[in-house]
Structure formats: C-alpha cells, structure tokens
Coordinates of N, CA and C in Angstrom, one line a residue:
M1135 N 12.2 -6.8 -31.7 CA 11.4 -5.7 -31.1 C 12.2 -4.9 -30.1
V1136 N 12.1 -3.6 -30.2 CA 12.8 -2.7 -29.3 C 11.9 -2.5 -28.0
A1137 N 12.5 -2.7 -26.8 CA 11.8 -2.6 -25.6 C 11.5 -1.1 -25.4
R1138 N 10.3 -0.8 -24.9 CA 9.9 0.6 -24.6 C 10.1 0.8 -23.1
H1139 N 10.6 2.0 -22.8 CA 10.9 2.4 -21.4 C 10.0 3.5 -21.0
D1140 N 10.1 3.7 -19.6 CA 9.3 4.8 -19.1 C 9.6 6.1 -19.7
Q1141 N 8.6 6.9 -20.0 CA 8.8 8.3 -20.5 C 9.1 9.3 -19.3
A1142 N 8.9 8.8 -18.1 CA 9.3 9.7 -16.9 C 10.8 9.9 -16.9
T1143 N 11.2 11.1 -16.5 CA 12.6 11.4 -16.4 C 13.1 11.7 -15.0
D1144 N 12.2 12.1 -14.1 CA 12.5 12.5 -12.8 C 13.1 11.3 -12.0
P1145 N 14.3 11.4 -11.5 CA 15.0 10.2 -10.8 C 14.2 9.8 -9.6
V1146 N 13.6 10.7 -8.8 CA 12.8 10.3 -7.7 C 11.6 9.4 -8.1
L1147 N 10.9 9.9 -9.1 CA 9.8 9.2 -9.7 C 10.2 7.8 -10.2
L1148 N 11.3 7.7 -10.9 CA 11.8 6.5 -11.4 C 12.2 5.5 -10.3
E1149 N 12.7 6.0 -9.2 CA 13.0 5.1 -8.1 C 11.7 4.6 -7.5
G1150 N 10.7 5.5 -7.4 CA 9.4 5.1 -6.9 C 8.8 4.0 -7.7
L1151 N 8.9 4.1 -9.0 CA 8.4 3.1 -9.9 C 9.1 1.8 -9.7
L1152 N 10.4 1.8 -9.5 CA 11.1 0.6 -9.2 C 10.6 -0.1 -8.0
Q1153 N 10.4 0.7 -6.9 CA 9.9 0.1 -5.7 C 8.5 -0.5 -5.8
A1154 N 7.6 0.2 -6.6 CA 6.3 -0.3 -6.9 C 6.4 -1.6 -7.7
R1155 N 7.3 -1.7 -8.7 CA 7.4 -2.9 -9.5 C 8.0 -4.0 -8.6
R1156 N 8.9 -3.7 -7.8 CA 9.5 -4.8 -6.9 C 8.4 -5.3 -6.0
G1157 N 7.6 -4.4 -5.4 CA 6.6 -4.8 -4.5 C 5.5 -5.7 -5.3
T1158 N 5.2 -5.4 -6.5 CA 4.3 -6.2 -7.3 C 4.9 -7.6 -7.5
A1159 N 6.2 -7.6 -7.8 CA 6.8 -8.9 -8.0 C 6.9 -9.7 -6.7
F1160 N 7.1 -9.0 -5.6 CA 7.1 -9.7 -4.3 C 5.7 -10.3 -4.0
F1161 N 4.7 -9.5 -4.2 CA 3.3 -10.0 -3.9 C 3.0 -11.2 -4.8
A1162 N 3.4 -11.1 -6.1 CA 3.2 -12.2 -7.0 C 3.9 -13.5 -6.6
R1163 N 5.1 -13.3 -6.0 CA 5.8 -14.5 -5.5 C 5.1 -15.1 -4.4
K1164 N 4.6 -14.3 -3.4 CA 3.9 -14.9 -2.2 C 2.6 -15.5 -2.7
L1165 N 1.9 -14.9 -3.6 CA 0.7 -15.5 -4.1 C 0.9 -16.8 -4.9
N1166 N 1.9 -16.8 -5.7 CA 2.2 -18.0 -6.5 C 2.7 -19.2 -5.6
E1167 N 3.2 -18.9 -4.4 CA 3.6 -20.0 -3.5 C 2.4 -20.6 -2.8
L1168 N 1.2 -20.0 -2.9 CA 0.0 -20.5 -2.3 C -0.7 -21.5 -3.2
P1169 N -0.9 -22.7 -2.7 CA -1.8 -23.6 -3.5 C -3.2 -23.1 -3.6
D1170 N -3.9 -23.5 -4.6 CA -5.3 -22.9 -4.8 C -6.2 -23.1 -3.5
A1171 N -6.1 -24.3 -2.9 CA -6.9 -24.6 -1.7 C -6.6 -23.6 -0.6
E1172 N -5.4 -23.1 -0.5 CA -5.1 -22.2 0.6 C -5.5 -20.8 0.4
L1173 N -6.0 -20.5 -0.8 CA -6.6 -19.2 -1.0 C -7.8 -18.9 -0.1
D1174 N -8.5 -20.0 0.3 CA -9.7 -19.9 1.1 C -9.3 -19.6 2.6
G1175 N -8.0 -19.7 2.9 CA -7.6 -19.5 4.3 C -7.7 -18.0 4.7
D1176 N -7.6 -17.8 6.0 CA -7.7 -16.4 6.5 C -6.5 -15.6 6.2
S1177 N -6.7 -14.3 5.9 CA -5.5 -13.4 5.8 C -5.3 -12.8 7.2
L1178 N -4.4 -11.9 7.3 CA -4.1 -11.1 8.5 C -5.1 -10.0 8.8
L1179 N -6.0 -9.8 7.8 CA -7.0 -8.7 7.9 C -8.3 -9.4 8.4
P1180 N -8.9 -8.9 9.5 CA -10.1 -9.4 10.1 C -11.2 -9.5 9.1
G1181 N -11.9 -10.6 9.0 CA -13.0 -10.8 8.1 C -12.7 -11.0 6.6
W1182 N -11.4 -11.0 6.3 CA -11.0 -11.2 4.9 C -10.2 -12.5 4.8
T1183 N -10.5 -13.3 3.8 CA -9.7 -14.4 3.4 C -8.6 -13.9 2.5
R1184 N -7.7 -14.8 2.2 CA -6.7 -14.5 1.2 C -7.3 -14.1 -0.2
R1185 N -8.4 -14.7 -0.5 CA -9.1 -14.4 -1.7 C -9.5 -12.9 -1.7
H1186 N -10.0 -12.4 -0.6 CA -10.3 -10.9 -0.5 C -9.1 -10.0 -0.8
V1187 N -8.0 -10.4 -0.2 CA -6.7 -9.6 -0.4 C -6.3 -9.6 -1.8
V1188 N -6.3 -10.8 -2.5 CA -5.9 -10.8 -3.9 C -6.9 -10.0 -4.8
A1189 N -8.2 -10.2 -4.5 CA -9.2 -9.4 -5.3 C -9.0 -7.9 -5.1
H1190 N -8.7 -7.5 -3.9 CA -8.5 -6.1 -3.6 C -7.3 -5.5 -4.3
V1191 N -6.2 -6.3 -4.2 CA -5.0 -5.8 -4.9 C -5.2 -5.8 -6.4
G1192 N -5.9 -6.7 -7.0 CA -6.1 -6.7 -8.4 C -7.0 -5.6 -8.8
Y1193 N -8.1 -5.4 -8.2 CA -9.0 -4.3 -8.5 C -8.4 -2.9 -8.2
N1194 N -7.5 -2.9 -7.2 CA -6.8 -1.6 -6.9 C -5.9 -1.2 -8.1
A1195 N -5.3 -2.2 -8.7 CA -4.4 -1.8 -9.9 C -5.3 -1.2 -11.0
R1196 N -6.5 -1.8 -11.2 CA -7.4 -1.3 -12.2 C -7.8 0.2 -11.9
A1197 N -8.1 0.4 -10.6 CA -8.6 1.7 -10.1 C -7.5 2.7 -10.3
I1198 N -6.2 2.4 -9.9 CA -5.1 3.3 -10.1 C -4.8 3.6 -11.5
A1199 N -5.0 2.5 -12.4 CA -4.8 2.7 -13.8 C -5.8 3.7 -14.4
R1200 N -7.0 3.8 -13.8 CA -8.0 4.8 -14.3 C -7.5 6.2 -14.0
L1201 N -6.8 6.3 -12.8 CA -6.2 7.7 -12.5 C -5.1 8.0 -13.5
V1202 N -4.3 7.1 -13.9 CA -3.2 7.3 -14.8 C -3.8 7.7 -16.2
E1203 N -4.9 7.0 -16.6 CA -5.6 7.3 -17.8 C -6.1 8.8 -17.8
W1204 N -6.6 9.1 -16.6 CA -7.1 10.5 -16.4 C -6.0 11.5 -16.7
A1205 N -4.8 11.2 -16.1 CA -3.7 12.1 -16.3 C -3.3 12.2 -17.7
A1206 N -3.4 11.1 -18.4 CA -3.0 11.0 -19.8 C -3.9 11.7 -20.8
T1207 N -5.2 11.6 -20.5 CA -6.2 12.1 -21.5 C -6.9 13.4 -21.1
G1208 N -6.8 13.7 -19.7 CA -7.6 14.8 -19.3 C -9.1 14.5 -19.0
V1209 N -9.5 13.3 -19.4 CA -10.9 12.9 -19.2 C -11.0 12.3 -17.8
E1210 N -11.9 12.9 -16.9 CA -12.0 12.5 -15.6 C -12.5 11.0 -15.5
T1211 N -11.7 10.2 -14.9 CA -12.1 8.7 -14.7 C -11.8 8.4 -13.3
P1212 N -12.7 8.5 -12.4 CA -12.5 8.2 -10.9 C -12.1 6.8 -10.7
M1213 N -11.4 6.6 -9.5 CA -11.0 5.2 -9.2 C -12.2 4.3 -9.1
Y1214 N -13.3 4.7 -8.4 CA -14.5 3.9 -8.3 C -15.7 4.9 -8.3
P1215 N -16.8 4.4 -8.7 CA -18.0 5.3 -8.6 C -18.4 5.6 -7.2
S1216 N -18.1 4.7 -6.3 CA -18.4 5.0 -4.9 C -17.6 3.9 -4.0
V1217 N -17.6 4.2 -2.7 CA -16.9 3.2 -1.8 C -17.7 1.9 -1.8
E1218 N -19.1 2.0 -1.9 CA -19.9 0.8 -1.9 C -19.6 -0.1 -3.1
V1219 N -19.4 0.6 -4.3 CA -19.1 -0.2 -5.5 C -17.7 -0.9 -5.3
R1220 N -16.8 -0.2 -4.7 CA -15.5 -0.8 -4.4 C -15.6 -2.0 -3.6
N1221 N -16.4 -1.9 -2.5 CA -16.5 -3.0 -1.5 C -17.2 -4.2 -2.2
H1222 N -18.2 -3.9 -3.0 CA -19.0 -5.0 -3.7 C -18.0 -5.7 -4.7
E1223 N -17.2 -4.9 -5.3 CA -16.2 -5.5 -6.3 C -15.3 -6.5 -5.6
I1224 N -14.8 -6.1 -4.4 CA -13.9 -7.0 -3.7 C -14.6 -8.3 -3.3
D1225 N -15.8 -8.1 -2.8 CA -16.6 -9.3 -2.4 C -16.9 -10.2 -3.6
F1226 N -17.2 -9.6 -4.7 CA -17.4 -10.4 -5.9 C -16.1 -11.1 -6.3
G1227 N -15.0 -10.4 -6.3 CA -13.7 -10.9 -6.8 C -13.3 -12.1 -5.9
S1228 N -13.7 -12.0 -4.6 CA -13.3 -13.1 -3.7 C -14.0 -14.4 -4.1
T1229 N -15.0 -14.4 -4.9 CA -15.7 -15.6 -5.3 C -15.2 -16.2 -6.6
L1230 N -14.3 -15.6 -7.2 CA -13.8 -16.1 -8.5 C -13.1 -17.4 -8.3
S1231 N -13.0 -18.2 -9.4 CA -12.2 -19.4 -9.4 C -10.7 -19.0 -9.2
P1232 N -9.9 -20.0 -8.6 CA -8.5 -19.6 -8.4 C -7.8 -19.1 -9.6
I1233 N -8.0 -19.7 -10.8 CA -7.3 -19.3 -12.0 C -7.8 -17.9 -12.4
A1234 N -9.1 -17.6 -12.3 CA -9.6 -16.2 -12.6 C -9.0 -15.2 -11.6
L1235 N -8.9 -15.6 -10.3 CA -8.4 -14.6 -9.3 C -6.9 -14.3 -9.6
R1236 N -6.2 -15.4 -9.9 CA -4.8 -15.1 -10.3 C -4.6 -14.3 -11.5
N1237 N -5.5 -14.6 -12.5 CA -5.4 -13.8 -13.8 C -5.8 -12.3 -13.5
L1238 N -6.7 -12.1 -12.6 CA -7.1 -10.7 -12.2 C -5.9 -10.0 -11.7
F1239 N -5.1 -10.6 -10.8 CA -3.9 -9.9 -10.3 C -2.9 -9.7 -11.4
D1240 N -2.6 -10.7 -12.2 CA -1.6 -10.6 -13.2 C -1.9 -9.6 -14.3
H1241 N -3.1 -9.7 -14.8 CA -3.5 -8.8 -15.9 C -3.6 -7.4 -15.5
S1242 N -4.2 -7.1 -14.3 CA -4.3 -5.8 -13.8 C -3.0 -5.1 -13.5
A1243 N -2.0 -5.9 -13.0 CA -0.7 -5.4 -12.7 C 0.0 -5.0 -14.0
V1244 N -0.1 -5.8 -15.0 CA 0.5 -5.5 -16.3 C -0.1 -4.3 -16.9
H1245 N -1.5 -4.2 -16.9 CA -2.2 -3.0 -17.4 C -1.7 -1.7 -16.7
L1246 N -1.6 -1.7 -15.4 CA -1.1 -0.5 -14.7 C 0.3 -0.2 -15.1
N1247 N 1.1 -1.2 -15.2 CA 2.5 -0.9 -15.5 C 2.7 -0.3 -16.9
V1248 N 1.8 -0.7 -17.9 CA 1.8 -0.1 -19.2 C 1.4 1.3 -19.2
E1249 N 0.3 1.6 -18.4 CA -0.2 3.0 -18.2 C 0.9 3.9 -17.7
W1250 N 1.6 3.4 -16.7 CA 2.7 4.2 -16.1 C 3.8 4.4 -17.2
R1251 N 4.2 3.3 -17.9 CA 5.3 3.4 -18.8 C 5.0 4.4 -19.9
D1252 N 3.7 4.4 -20.4 CA 3.4 5.3 -21.5 C 3.0 6.7 -21.2
L1253 N 2.9 7.0 -19.9 CA 2.5 8.4 -19.5 C 3.6 9.4 -19.8
P1254 N 3.4 10.4 -20.6 CA 4.4 11.4 -20.9 C 4.9 12.1 -19.7
A1255 N 6.2 12.4 -19.7 CA 6.8 13.0 -18.5 C 6.1 14.2 -18.0
A1256 N 5.6 15.1 -18.8 CA 4.8 16.3 -18.4 C 3.5 15.9 -17.7
N1257 N 2.9 14.8 -18.0 CA 1.6 14.5 -17.5 C 1.6 13.9 -16.1
W1258 N 2.8 13.6 -15.6 CA 2.9 13.1 -14.2 C 2.5 14.2 -13.2
H1259 N 2.5 15.4 -13.6 CA 2.1 16.5 -12.7 C 0.6 16.8 -12.8
H1260 N -0.1 16.2 -13.8 CA -1.6 16.4 -13.9 C -2.3 16.0 -12.7
K1261 N -3.3 16.7 -12.3 CA -4.0 16.4 -11.0 C -5.1 15.4 -11.3
V1262 N -5.2 14.5 -10.3 CA -6.3 13.4 -10.3 C -6.9 13.4 -8.8
K1263 N -7.9 12.6 -8.6 CA -8.6 12.6 -7.3 C -8.6 11.2 -6.8
T1264 N -8.2 11.0 -5.6 CA -8.3 9.6 -5.0 C -9.7 9.3 -4.5
V1265 N -9.9 8.0 -4.1 CA -11.2 7.6 -3.7 C -11.6 8.3 -2.4
Q1266 N -10.6 8.8 -1.6 CA -10.9 9.6 -0.4 C -11.2 11.1 -0.7
G1267 N -11.1 11.4 -2.0 CA -11.4 12.8 -2.4 C -10.2 13.8 -2.4
R1268 N -9.0 13.2 -2.1 CA -7.8 14.1 -2.2 C -7.4 14.3 -3.6
T1269 N -7.1 15.6 -3.9 CA -6.5 15.9 -5.3 C -5.0 15.9 -5.2
V1270 N -4.4 15.0 -6.1 CA -3.0 14.8 -6.0 C -2.4 14.7 -7.4
P1271 N -1.1 15.0 -7.6 CA -0.5 14.8 -8.9 C -0.5 13.3 -9.3
A1272 N -0.5 13.0 -10.6 CA -0.5 11.6 -11.0 C 0.7 10.8 -10.4
E1273 N 1.8 11.5 -10.1 CA 2.9 10.7 -9.6 C 2.6 10.1 -8.2
E1274 N 1.6 10.6 -7.5 CA 1.2 10.0 -6.3 C 0.6 8.6 -6.5
T1275 N 0.2 8.3 -7.7 CA -0.4 6.9 -7.9 C 0.7 5.8 -7.7
V1276 N 2.0 6.2 -7.9 CA 3.1 5.2 -7.7 C 3.2 4.8 -6.2
W1277 N 3.1 5.8 -5.3 CA 3.2 5.5 -3.9 C 1.9 4.8 -3.5
M1278 N 0.8 5.2 -4.0 CA -0.5 4.5 -3.6 C -0.4 3.0 -3.9
R1279 N 0.2 2.7 -5.0 CA 0.3 1.3 -5.4 C 1.4 0.6 -4.6
T1280 N 2.5 1.3 -4.4 CA 3.7 0.7 -3.6 C 3.2 0.2 -2.3
R1281 N 2.5 1.1 -1.6 CA 2.0 0.8 -0.3 C 1.1 -0.4 -0.3
E1282 N 0.2 -0.5 -1.3 CA -0.7 -1.6 -1.3 C 0.0 -3.0 -1.5
V1283 N 0.9 -3.1 -2.5 CA 1.4 -4.4 -2.8 C 2.4 -4.9 -1.7
W1284 N 3.2 -4.0 -1.1 CA 4.1 -4.5 -0.1 C 3.3 -4.9 1.2
V1285 N 2.4 -4.0 1.7 CA 1.7 -4.3 2.9 C 0.8 -5.6 2.7
H1286 N 0.1 -5.6 1.6 CA -0.8 -6.7 1.4 C -0.1 -8.0 1.1
A1287 N 1.1 -8.0 0.7 CA 1.9 -9.2 0.6 C 2.1 -9.9 2.0
V1288 N 2.3 -9.0 3.0 CA 2.3 -9.5 4.3 C 1.0 -10.1 4.8
D1289 N -0.1 -9.4 4.4 CA -1.4 -9.8 4.8 C -1.8 -11.1 4.2
L1290 N -1.2 -11.6 3.2 CA -1.5 -12.9 2.7 C -1.1 -14.0 3.7
D1291 N -0.4 -13.7 4.7 CA 0.0 -14.6 5.8 C 0.6 -15.9 5.2
N1292 N 1.6 -15.6 4.3 CA 2.3 -16.7 3.7 C 3.8 -16.6 3.9
G1293 N 4.2 -16.1 5.0 CA 5.6 -16.0 5.3 C 6.3 -14.7 5.2
A1294 N 5.6 -13.7 4.5 CA 6.2 -12.4 4.3 C 6.0 -11.6 5.6
T1295 N 7.0 -10.8 5.9 CA 6.9 -9.9 7.1 C 7.3 -8.5 6.7
F1296 N 7.2 -7.6 7.7 CA 7.6 -6.2 7.4 C 9.1 -6.1 7.2
K1297 N 9.8 -7.1 7.7 CA 11.3 -7.1 7.5 C 11.6 -7.2 6.0
D1298 N 10.7 -7.8 5.2 CA 10.9 -7.9 3.8 C 10.7 -6.6 3.0
I1299 N 10.1 -5.6 3.6 CA 9.8 -4.4 2.9 C 11.0 -3.4 3.0
P1300 N 11.3 -2.8 1.9 CA 12.5 -1.9 1.9 C 12.4 -0.8 2.9
A1301 N 13.5 -0.4 3.5 CA 13.5 0.7 4.5 C 12.8 2.0 4.0
P1302 N 13.1 2.4 2.7 CA 12.5 3.7 2.3 C 10.9 3.6 2.2
V1303 N 10.4 2.4 1.9 CA 9.0 2.2 1.8 C 8.4 2.2 3.3
L1304 N 9.1 1.6 4.2 CA 8.7 1.6 5.6 C 8.7 3.0 6.2
E1305 N 9.7 3.8 5.9 CA 9.8 5.2 6.4 C 8.6 6.0 5.8
R1306 N 8.3 5.9 4.6 CA 7.2 6.7 4.0 C 5.9 6.2 4.5
L1307 N 5.8 4.9 4.7 CA 4.6 4.3 5.3 C 4.3 4.9 6.7
L1308 N 5.4 5.0 7.5 CA 5.2 5.6 8.8 C 4.8 7.1 8.8
K1309 N 5.4 7.8 7.8 CA 5.0 9.2 7.6 C 3.5 9.3 7.3
D1310 N 3.0 8.4 6.4 CA 1.6 8.4 6.0 C 0.7 8.1 7.2
I1311 N 1.0 7.1 7.9 CA 0.2 6.6 9.1 C 0.2 7.7 10.2
T1312 N 1.3 8.1 10.6 CA 1.4 9.1 11.7 C 0.8 10.5 11.2
G1313 N 0.9 10.8 9.9 CA 0.2 12.0 9.4 C -1.3 11.9 9.5
A1314 N -1.8 10.7 9.3 CA -3.3 10.4 9.4 C -3.7 10.6 10.9
W1315 N -2.8 10.0 11.8 CA -3.1 10.2 13.2 C -3.2 11.6 13.6
H1316 N -2.2 12.4 13.1 CA -2.1 13.8 13.5 C -3.3 14.6 13.0
A1317 N -3.7 14.3 11.8 CA -4.9 15.0 11.2 C -6.1 14.7 12.0
R1318 N -6.2 13.6 12.7 CA -7.4 13.2 13.5 C -7.2 13.6 15.0
G1319 N -5.9 13.9 15.3 CA -5.6 14.2 16.7 C -5.5 13.0 17.6
T1320 N -5.3 11.8 17.0 CA -5.2 10.6 17.8 C -3.8 10.2 18.2
D1321 N -2.8 11.1 17.9 CA -1.4 10.9 18.2 C -1.0 11.7 19.5
A1322 N -2.0 12.3 20.1 CA -1.7 13.2 21.3 C -0.9 12.4 22.4
G1323 N 0.2 12.9 22.8 CA 1.0 12.3 23.8 C 1.7 11.0 23.4
L1324 N 1.8 10.7 22.1 CA 2.4 9.5 21.6 C 3.6 9.8 20.7
L1325 N 4.7 9.4 21.2 CA 6.0 9.6 20.4 C 6.5 8.3 19.9
I1326 N 6.8 8.2 18.6 CA 7.3 6.9 18.1 C 8.8 7.1 17.7
T1327 N 9.7 6.3 18.2 CA 11.1 6.4 17.8 C 11.5 5.0 17.2
V1328 N 12.5 5.1 16.3 CA 13.0 3.9 15.6 C 14.4 3.6 16.1
D1329 N 14.6 2.5 16.7 CA 15.9 2.1 17.2 C 17.0 2.2 16.2
G1330 N 18.1 2.8 16.7 CA 19.3 2.9 15.8 C 19.3 3.9 14.7
T1331 N 18.2 4.8 14.8 CA 18.1 5.9 13.8 C 17.7 7.1 14.5
G1332 N 17.7 8.2 13.8 CA 17.2 9.5 14.4 C 15.7 9.7 14.0
L1333 N 15.1 8.7 13.6 CA 13.7 8.9 13.1 C 12.7 8.9 14.3
S1334 N 11.9 9.9 14.3 CA 10.8 10.0 15.3 C 9.5 10.5 14.6
F1335 N 8.4 10.1 15.1 CA 7.1 10.4 14.5 C 6.2 10.7 15.7
G1336 N 5.0 11.2 15.3 CA 3.9 11.4 16.3 C 4.0 12.8 17.0
D1337 N 3.7 12.8 18.3 CA 3.6 14.0 19.0 C 4.9 14.4 19.6
T1338 N 5.8 15.0 18.7 CA 7.1 15.3 19.1 C 7.2 16.5 20.1
A1339 N 6.2 17.2 20.3 CA 6.2 18.3 21.2 C 5.6 18.0 22.5
A1340 N 5.1 16.8 22.7 CA 4.5 16.4 24.0 C 5.6 16.5 25.1
P1341 N 5.2 17.1 26.3 CA 6.2 17.3 27.4 C 6.5 16.0 28.1
S1342 N 5.6 15.1 28.2 CA 5.9 13.8 28.8 C 5.2 12.7 28.1
P1343 N 5.7 12.4 26.9 CA 5.0 11.4 26.0 C 5.1 10.0 26.4
T1344 N 4.2 9.2 25.9 CA 4.4 7.7 25.9 C 5.3 7.4 24.7
V1345 N 6.5 6.9 24.9 CA 7.4 6.6 23.8 C 7.3 5.2 23.4
V1346 N 6.9 4.9 22.1 CA 6.9 3.6 21.6 C 8.1 3.4 20.7
S1347 N 8.8 2.4 20.9 CA 10.1 2.2 20.2 C 10.2 0.8 19.7
G1348 N 11.1 0.6 18.7 CA 11.4 -0.7 18.1 C 12.1 -0.5 16.9
S1349 N 12.4 -1.6 16.2 CA 13.1 -1.6 14.9 C 12.2 -0.9 13.9
L1350 N 12.7 -0.5 12.7 CA 11.9 0.1 11.7 C 10.8 -0.8 11.3
A1351 N 11.1 -2.1 11.0 CA 10.1 -3.0 10.6 C 9.0 -3.2 11.7
A1352 N 9.5 -3.4 12.9 CA 8.5 -3.6 14.0 C 7.6 -2.4 14.2
I1353 N 8.2 -1.2 14.2 CA 7.3 0.0 14.4 C 6.3 0.1 13.2
A1354 N 6.8 -0.1 12.0 CA 5.8 0.0 10.9 C 4.7 -1.0 11.0
Q1355 N 5.1 -2.3 11.4 CA 4.0 -3.3 11.6 C 3.0 -2.9 12.7
W1356 N 3.6 -2.3 13.8 CA 2.7 -1.9 14.9 C 1.8 -0.7 14.4
A1357 N 2.4 0.3 13.7 CA 1.6 1.4 13.3 C 0.5 1.1 12.3
A1358 N 0.8 0.0 11.5 CA -0.2 -0.4 10.5 C -1.2 -1.3 11.1
G1359 N -1.1 -1.6 12.4 CA -2.2 -2.4 13.0 C -2.0 -3.9 12.8
R1360 N -0.7 -4.3 12.5 CA -0.5 -5.7 12.2 C 0.2 -6.4 13.3
G1361 N 0.2 -5.9 14.5 CA 0.8 -6.6 15.6 C 1.8 -5.8 16.4
T1362 N 2.1 -6.1 17.6 CA 2.9 -5.3 18.5 C 4.3 -6.0 18.8
D1363 N 4.6 -7.1 18.1 CA 5.8 -7.8 18.4 C 7.0 -6.9 18.1
G1364 N 8.0 -6.9 19.1 CA 9.2 -6.2 18.9 C 9.1 -4.7 19.2
T1365 N 8.0 -4.3 19.8 CA 7.8 -2.9 20.2 C 7.6 -2.8 21.7
T1366 N 8.0 -1.7 22.3 CA 7.8 -1.4 23.7 C 7.3 0.0 23.9
A1367 N 6.7 0.3 25.0 CA 6.2 1.6 25.4 C 6.8 2.0 26.7
K1368 N 7.1 3.3 26.9 CA 7.7 3.7 28.1 C 7.4 5.2 28.3
R1369 N 7.1 5.5 29.6 CA 7.0 6.9 30.0 C 8.1 7.3 31.0
D1370 N 8.4 8.5 31.1 CA 9.5 9.0 32.0 C 9.3 8.3 33.4
G1371 N 10.4 7.7 33.9 CA 10.4 7.2 35.2 C 9.7 5.8 35.4
E1372 N 9.2 5.3 34.3 CA 8.5 4.0 34.4 C 9.2 3.0 33.6
A1373 N 9.0 1.7 33.9 CA 9.6 0.6 33.2 C 8.9 0.4 31.8
A1374 N 9.7 -0.1 30.9 CA 9.1 -0.4 29.6 C 8.1 -1.5 29.6
T1375 N 7.1 -1.4 28.9 CA 6.0 -2.4 28.8 C 5.8 -2.7 27.3
P1376 N 5.1 -3.8 27.0 CA 4.7 -4.1 25.6 C 3.8 -2.9 25.1
A1377 N 4.0 -2.5 23.9 CA 3.3 -1.4 23.3 C 1.8 -1.7 23.2
P1378 N 1.0 -0.7 23.5 CA -0.5 -0.9 23.3 C -0.8 -0.9 21.8
P1379 N -2.0 -1.3 21.4 CA -2.4 -1.2 20.0 C -2.2 0.2 19.5
A1380 N -1.8 0.4 18.3 CA -1.7 1.7 17.7 C -3.0 2.3 17.4
P1381 N -3.1 3.6 17.3 CA -4.4 4.2 16.8 C -4.8 3.7 15.5
A1382 N -6.0 3.8 15.1 CA -6.5 3.3 13.8 C -5.8 4.1 12.7
W1383 N -5.4 3.4 11.7 CA -4.7 4.0 10.5 C -5.7 4.6 9.5
I1384 N -6.6 3.7 9.0 CA -7.6 4.1 8.0 C -9.0 4.0 8.5

C-alpha cells in the first residue's frame, strides 16, 4: 500500500501541521502514562478532573474536523450547535469508562488527521466559523488544534510543563493571549518581555508600565493562567516582585 501524504503545499502550513501532530503525540504520551485510576484525579484546571481534559481534547478534535469537512464540501458544519451543547458533551465524556475515554481521544485524533491530509491545497483558504463566531480560513484549524493539545497536555498534571512546548508554539500562544487582552483593554499599563530575546507583548506604548518578565516558557505559563513561577514584575524605580496573576485569557 502506498502511503498518502498531505495535499497541502504551503511550507508554513506544513510546518504547522507538523507541530499539531507532534502536540497530539505528546498529549497521547502523557495520557498513556496515566493509570486508569488516576484519570479521576484533578487536572490543573479548576473544577476539571483529568477526565474532563481528555474528553474536551477528544471532542475538540471532532469539532475541528467538522470545520475541515466544511472547507472540503462547502456545506456549513459548525463546531458545535451551541456552547451549552459543547459543555454538556464534555461533562458526559468525563463519565465514560477509561477505555472509552482513551478511544475517544485516539479515534478523534486520527479522524482529524485524515481530514487534514485529504483536504485539497486550494480548500485550505475556504472560510469557516469558530465557536466564538470568528470567520477564519480553514488553515486556522491547525493552530486551533496545536494550542489545545500542547497546553492541555500540561493541564493533565502528569509531569509535562510549558518547557516541553516548542518555542514557536509558545510565541504564537503569547500573541494570541496578549491579543485577546488588548481587544478587551485588560493589558493597559502591562508590558511583557521575554528574557534573552527581543520579544515584547502587551502595552508597548505605556509611558511607565509594569514590566513582567521571565523565560519564554515561564511567561507563556503565566499568561495562560497556569502559575507565576519564574516571572517577576517591576516598575521604574521599584524593586522586582513576584508577578501578579495575569489578566483572564478566555
């Protein structure tokens, strides 16, 4: 049998697909390391067990696959009928048996990968709509999934950290998060800098900002609301202190 390859030709898109697939494999590894009994344990997300995280990531793959099908066929297939349906689906999924929960993740990931693989190159530019109502080209589905699998692998609280996430993914994640802050105006007076790089985010025009700094991994973890370890905050003329909690992301 001859292996089938992606029909996409754009090198940036192909690199994005690689990061999404690597993230999926990383999530799978952290999930497979967990014994069934530990699926009942708490995740890093308040109110969610590890079961909720796995169910969310599984159903997210199905939802994103619906968008890729939309781009392939032109027939509108939303991610979810409503946010309420999405939330109910996650709650239901969290009650599945361990083997069913693991199968949900595995099968949904394979399905999404096949949808991506078979999408003609020209169709990646077809417009689809996210659950938040944003109209985006189908190629955005790759980033949507990349973000989910890498961040939620950490949320499983099974040894993964933001240091395991590739730098390009962390940088784009920071752009996403700080962009959301800017759209809401919650970044006023807040400048984020990454140690050892020229990267800066947030309110870069503030005359006397509070500067939050740290390594790329530490800053991404802080911005995503997953802890303040390794970050400091400082204003002109003042000593550095531990960074305060970041503004809400989602």
